[in-house]
Short mmCIF file of C-alpha atoms in Angstrom, two decimals:
data_model
loop_
_atom_site.label_atom_id
_atom_site.label_comp_id
_atom_site.label_asym_id
_atom_site.label_seq_id
_atom_site.Cartn_x
_atom_site.Cartn_y
_atom_site.Cartn_z
CA MET S 1 3.82 -33.95 -4.39
CA SER S 2 2.68 -31.91 -1.40
CA ASP S 3 -0.02 -32.68 1.14
CA ILE S 4 -0.47 -28.94 1.72
CA PHE S 5 -1.42 -27.81 -1.79
CA ASP S 6 -2.07 -28.87 -5.36
CA PHE S 7 0.19 -27.33 -7.98
CA GLN S 8 0.13 -27.36 -11.76
CA THR S 9 3.06 -25.90 -13.67
CA GLY S 10 2.20 -23.75 -16.67
CA THR S 11 4.04 -22.18 -19.57
CA ALA S 12 2.55 -18.67 -19.61
CA PRO S 13 3.52 -15.75 -17.33
CA LEU S 14 0.30 -16.31 -15.38
CA LEU S 15 -0.13 -17.80 -11.91
CA ILE S 16 -3.59 -18.39 -10.46
CA SER S 17 -3.58 -18.78 -6.68
CA ILE S 18 -6.60 -20.22 -4.82
CA PRO S 19 -5.59 -20.06 -1.15
CA HIS S 20 -9.05 -20.72 0.32
CA LEU S 21 -10.08 -23.69 -1.82
CA GLY S 22 -9.11 -26.25 0.83
CA HIS S 23 -11.61 -27.69 3.29
CA ARG S 24 -9.57 -30.34 5.11
CA ILE S 25 -9.39 -30.18 8.90
CA PRO S 26 -6.51 -32.15 10.51
CA ASP S 27 -7.58 -35.21 12.52
CA SER S 28 -6.04 -33.71 15.64
CA GLN S 29 -8.13 -30.54 15.33
CA GLN S 30 -11.52 -32.03 14.49
CA PRO S 31 -12.49 -33.23 18.02
CA LEU S 32 -12.00 -29.68 19.31
CA MET S 33 -14.28 -28.09 16.75
CA THR S 34 -18.01 -27.55 16.43
CA GLU S 35 -19.99 -29.15 13.64
CA LEU S 36 -19.82 -25.81 11.81
CA GLY S 37 -16.05 -25.76 12.19
CA CYS S 38 -15.62 -29.27 10.83
CA ARG S 39 -17.85 -28.33 7.90
CA SER S 40 -15.39 -25.56 6.86
CA GLY S 41 -18.24 -23.38 5.67
CA ASP S 42 -16.23 -20.28 4.73
CA THR S 43 -14.35 -22.18 2.04
CA ASP S 44 -14.10 -20.71 -1.47
CA TRP S 45 -16.06 -23.64 -2.85
CA HIS S 46 -15.65 -25.05 -6.39
CA LEU S 47 -13.13 -22.47 -7.63
CA ASP S 48 -10.91 -25.17 -9.10
CA ARG S 49 -13.87 -26.13 -11.27
CA LEU S 50 -14.72 -22.54 -12.12
CA TYR S 51 -11.12 -21.75 -13.11
CA ALA S 52 -10.69 -24.93 -15.17
CA PHE S 53 -10.06 -22.70 -18.20
CA ALA S 54 -6.66 -21.80 -16.74
CA GLN S 55 -5.01 -24.92 -18.12
CA ALA S 56 -5.83 -23.97 -21.72
CA MET S 57 -4.30 -20.54 -21.07
CA GLY S 58 -1.03 -22.13 -20.00
CA ALA S 59 -1.40 -20.81 -16.46
CA SER S 60 0.27 -22.24 -13.40
CA VAL S 61 -2.29 -23.01 -10.69
CA LEU S 62 -1.63 -23.23 -6.95
CA ALA S 63 -4.52 -24.32 -4.72
CA ALA S 64 -4.72 -25.03 -0.98
CA ARG S 65 -5.92 -28.33 0.43
CA TYR S 66 -6.49 -27.33 4.06
CA SER S 67 -9.24 -25.12 5.42
CA ARG S 68 -8.75 -21.48 6.30
CA TYR S 69 -10.04 -22.56 9.73
CA VAL S 70 -6.64 -24.22 10.18
CA VAL S 71 -4.65 -21.23 8.97
CA ASP S 72 -5.58 -18.45 6.57
CA LEU S 73 -3.01 -18.38 3.78
CA ASN S 74 -4.14 -14.91 2.73
CA ARG S 75 -3.32 -13.27 6.06
CA PRO S 76 0.04 -11.84 7.18
CA PRO S 77 2.25 -14.17 9.21
CA ASN S 78 2.17 -11.66 12.09
CA ASP S 79 -1.67 -11.66 11.99
CA GLU S 80 -2.03 -7.89 11.62
CA ASN S 81 -5.42 -6.56 10.54
CA LEU S 82 -5.58 -5.91 6.79
CA TYR S 83 -8.70 -3.75 7.16
CA PRO S 84 -8.27 -1.59 10.29
CA GLY S 85 -11.54 -0.55 11.87
CA GLN S 86 -13.44 -3.48 10.38
CA ALA S 87 -14.16 -6.98 11.70
CA LYS S 88 -11.04 -9.11 11.50
CA THR S 89 -10.78 -12.64 10.12
CA GLY S 90 -7.41 -13.68 11.47
CA LEU S 91 -4.55 -16.02 10.68
CA CYS S 92 -6.04 -18.81 12.82
CA PRO S 93 -9.77 -18.06 13.13
CA THR S 94 -11.88 -18.99 16.14
CA HIS S 95 -15.21 -17.89 14.64
CA THR S 96 -17.00 -18.12 11.31
CA PHE S 97 -17.43 -15.04 9.14
CA ASP S 98 -20.82 -14.43 10.75
CA GLY S 99 -19.42 -14.76 14.29
CA GLN S 100 -20.31 -18.32 15.28
CA ALA S 101 -17.81 -20.30 17.36
CA LEU S 102 -15.56 -22.79 15.60
CA TYR S 103 -14.42 -24.49 18.80
CA ARG S 104 -16.51 -26.38 21.35
CA ASP S 105 -14.94 -24.48 24.25
CA GLY S 106 -15.79 -21.12 22.65
CA ARG S 107 -12.17 -19.97 22.67
CA GLN S 108 -11.49 -16.44 21.47
CA ASP S 109 -7.90 -16.98 20.41
CA ILE S 110 -5.32 -19.59 19.46
CA THR S 111 -2.16 -19.81 21.58
CA ALA S 112 1.01 -18.29 20.17
CA ALA S 113 2.68 -21.70 20.10
CA GLU S 114 -0.19 -23.31 18.18
CA ARG S 115 -0.36 -20.38 15.77
CA ALA S 116 3.36 -20.67 15.07
CA ALA S 117 3.07 -24.43 14.53
CA ARG S 118 0.23 -24.04 12.02
CA ARG S 119 2.08 -21.23 10.28
CA ASP S 120 5.15 -23.43 9.84
CA ARG S 121 3.19 -26.54 8.85
CA TYR S 122 0.62 -25.10 6.46
CA TRP S 123 1.19 -21.40 5.71
CA GLN S 124 4.90 -21.39 4.91
CA PRO S 125 4.94 -24.22 2.32
CA TYR S 126 2.19 -22.53 0.30
CA HIS S 127 4.04 -19.24 0.28
CA ASP S 128 7.36 -20.90 -0.52
CA GLN S 129 5.77 -22.51 -3.58
CA LEU S 130 4.08 -19.26 -4.56
CA GLN S 131 7.34 -17.32 -4.39
CA ALA S 132 9.28 -20.03 -6.22
CA GLU S 133 6.80 -20.08 -9.10
CA LEU S 134 6.75 -16.29 -9.38
CA ASP S 135 10.55 -16.35 -9.52
CA ARG S 136 10.54 -19.08 -12.18
CA LEU S 137 7.99 -17.36 -14.38
CA GLN S 138 9.72 -14.03 -14.10
CA ALA S 139 13.07 -15.58 -15.00
CA VAL S 140 11.52 -17.08 -18.13
CA HIS S 141 9.19 -14.27 -19.20
CA GLY S 142 10.41 -11.12 -17.46
CA ARG S 143 6.94 -10.38 -16.12
CA VAL S 144 4.11 -12.19 -14.32
CA LEU S 145 0.41 -11.77 -13.66
CA LEU S 146 -0.62 -13.21 -10.28
CA TRP S 147 -4.39 -13.71 -10.16
CA GLU S 148 -5.83 -14.28 -6.70
CA ALA S 149 -9.06 -16.30 -6.99
CA HIS S 150 -11.60 -15.96 -4.16
CA SER S 151 -15.31 -16.27 -3.49
CA ILE S 152 -17.55 -15.43 -0.55
CA ALA S 153 -21.18 -15.46 0.52
CA SER S 154 -22.97 -12.41 -0.84
CA VAL S 155 -24.47 -11.31 2.50
CA ILE S 156 -22.40 -11.30 5.72
CA PRO S 157 -23.55 -8.44 7.98
CA ARG S 158 -20.56 -8.84 10.32
CA LEU S 159 -18.15 -8.08 7.46
CA PHE S 160 -20.03 -5.68 5.19
CA ASP S 161 -23.36 -3.88 4.81
CA GLY S 162 -26.05 -5.14 2.46
CA LYS S 163 -25.25 -7.41 -0.47
CA LEU S 164 -21.74 -7.46 -1.88
CA PRO S 165 -21.34 -6.62 -5.58
CA ASP S 166 -21.08 -9.77 -7.68
CA LEU S 167 -17.47 -9.23 -8.76
CA ASN S 168 -14.96 -7.38 -6.57
CA ILE S 169 -11.54 -6.51 -7.97
CA GLY S 170 -8.69 -5.56 -5.66
CA THR S 171 -5.32 -4.12 -6.64
CA ALA S 172 -4.40 -2.68 -3.24
CA GLY S 173 -5.72 0.68 -4.39
CA GLY S 174 -3.64 0.49 -7.58
CA ALA S 175 -0.39 -0.46 -5.83
CA SER S 176 -0.25 -4.15 -6.80
CA ALA S 177 -0.87 -3.95 -10.56
CA SER S 178 -0.34 -1.50 -13.40
CA ALA S 179 -2.99 1.06 -14.29
CA ALA S 180 -3.26 -0.56 -17.74
CA ILE S 181 -4.27 -3.88 -16.19
CA GLU S 182 -6.83 -2.28 -13.90
CA GLN S 183 -8.28 -0.30 -16.81
CA ALA S 184 -8.52 -3.42 -18.99
CA ILE S 185 -10.40 -5.23 -16.25
CA ALA S 186 -12.69 -2.25 -15.69
CA ALA S 187 -13.59 -2.17 -19.39
CA GLU S 188 -14.61 -5.85 -19.30
CA LEU S 189 -16.62 -5.38 -16.11
CA ALA S 190 -18.50 -2.43 -17.57
CA GLY S 191 -19.73 -4.66 -20.38
CA SER S 192 -20.72 -7.58 -18.17
CA PRO S 193 -24.18 -8.31 -16.70
CA TYR S 194 -22.79 -8.39 -13.15
CA SER S 195 -22.54 -5.72 -10.48
CA TYR S 196 -18.95 -4.93 -9.57
CA ALA S 197 -16.55 -2.83 -7.54
CA ILE S 198 -12.86 -2.02 -7.93
CA ASN S 199 -10.93 -1.51 -4.70
CA GLY S 200 -14.15 -1.33 -2.72
CA ARG S 201 -14.71 -3.44 0.40
CA PHE S 202 -12.11 -5.93 -0.84
CA LYS S 203 -8.88 -4.31 -1.97
CA GLY S 204 -6.82 -7.48 -1.94
CA GLY S 205 -5.53 -9.60 0.90
CA TYR S 206 -2.00 -10.34 2.03
CA ILE S 207 -0.98 -12.22 -1.12
CA THR S 208 -2.06 -9.44 -3.46
CA ARG S 209 -0.44 -6.74 -1.33
CA HIS S 210 2.75 -8.63 -0.51
CA TYR S 211 3.62 -10.11 -3.90
CA GLY S 212 2.25 -7.50 -6.28
CA ASN S 213 5.11 -5.21 -7.31
CA PRO S 214 4.63 -3.50 -10.69
CA ALA S 215 8.07 -1.87 -10.45
CA LYS S 216 9.52 -5.38 -10.51
CA HIS S 217 7.08 -6.55 -13.22
CA ILE S 218 4.92 -8.68 -10.93
CA HIS S 219 1.29 -7.60 -11.17
CA ALA S 220 -1.22 -8.99 -8.67
CA VAL S 221 -5.01 -8.81 -8.92
CA GLN S 222 -7.61 -10.27 -6.55
CA LEU S 223 -11.10 -11.23 -7.62
CA GLU S 224 -13.53 -11.78 -4.75
CA MET S 225 -16.75 -12.99 -6.33
CA CYS S 226 -20.13 -13.65 -4.76
CA GLN S 227 -20.85 -17.33 -4.47
CA SER S 228 -24.45 -16.60 -5.41
CA THR S 229 -23.23 -16.16 -9.00
CA TYR S 230 -22.42 -19.86 -9.37
CA MET S 231 -23.52 -21.96 -6.36
CA ASP S 232 -25.83 -22.37 -3.39
CA GLU S 233 -24.41 -20.35 -0.50
CA GLN S 234 -25.96 -22.69 2.09
CA PHE S 235 -24.80 -26.18 3.04
CA PRO S 236 -24.16 -28.45 1.15
CA TYR S 237 -22.95 -25.66 -1.18
CA ALA S 238 -24.23 -27.11 -4.43
CA TRP S 239 -22.81 -26.03 -7.80
CA HIS S 240 -25.33 -24.39 -10.18
CA ASP S 241 -24.34 -25.40 -13.66
CA THR S 242 -26.18 -22.78 -15.74
CA GLU S 243 -25.22 -19.84 -13.55
CA ALA S 244 -21.66 -21.11 -13.26
CA ARG S 245 -21.19 -21.34 -17.03
CA ARG S 246 -22.40 -17.77 -17.37
CA VAL S 247 -20.10 -16.25 -14.75
CA THR S 248 -17.12 -18.43 -15.72
CA ALA S 249 -17.19 -16.89 -19.19
CA VAL S 250 -16.96 -13.42 -17.64
CA VAL S 251 -14.19 -14.41 -15.22
CA GLN S 252 -12.21 -15.86 -18.11
CA GLN S 253 -12.63 -12.59 -20.00
CA LEU S 254 -11.33 -10.68 -16.97
CA VAL S 255 -8.26 -12.87 -16.66
CA ASN S 256 -7.63 -12.63 -20.40
CA ALA S 257 -7.97 -8.86 -20.37
CA ALA S 258 -5.52 -8.51 -17.49
CA TYR S 259 -3.11 -10.93 -19.15
CA ARG S 260 -3.19 -9.09 -22.49
CA ALA S 261 -2.52 -5.83 -20.65
CA LEU S 262 0.66 -7.09 -19.00
CA PRO S 263 3.27 -4.36 -19.70
#
């Protein structure tokens, strides 16, 4: 049992990763942070509940316990910018998505030593487990679908213009998953009541880009969905049962379509 993540072993060649589900802030970090920082507002709230269907599919599920304000598990270990020319949300953030300070002293950066310590303590164990489970599933099944589950507020002017489409699929521009999988997802999206984009503003973060390798039969897909489709985007981030049931059915169809299309 790990303090860093929750993990459920499945039987199908399907791994659902939820790297931004966690909202814990270490005791040592809390006194340094603003009220906003301690609240962990940019968490991907409730996705464990939304993806509860995964167990019936036989999926393995890996979910973070600690906040992305501690370390962002979906950023490269060297902290390079995944979207050059656009606002960066780094490995160890100092500001919220909309630019508000996370630390009482208004710091603009985390020291190299502190960044390395957080990377070793929180980032590396998650990625070790992710790689181990991909290896296990591939050894058993010969192929794997890695589904990266994310959600975000629908309007964040610092990160994107206007309102984000409801459902945003990323396959690193087609590099992280087969064309058949992307086409199967597109067909489901076209029949859904939600607005959507494929490889638009969100093309997939570090996990999708790093682990997705169709040539080696590992296919990675990221879904970044608007939180407005299932919850209140303002504190205390309440779950909306009716809306959530509606969008969960569509998300399940997307995962099923991608899974059925595994080469």
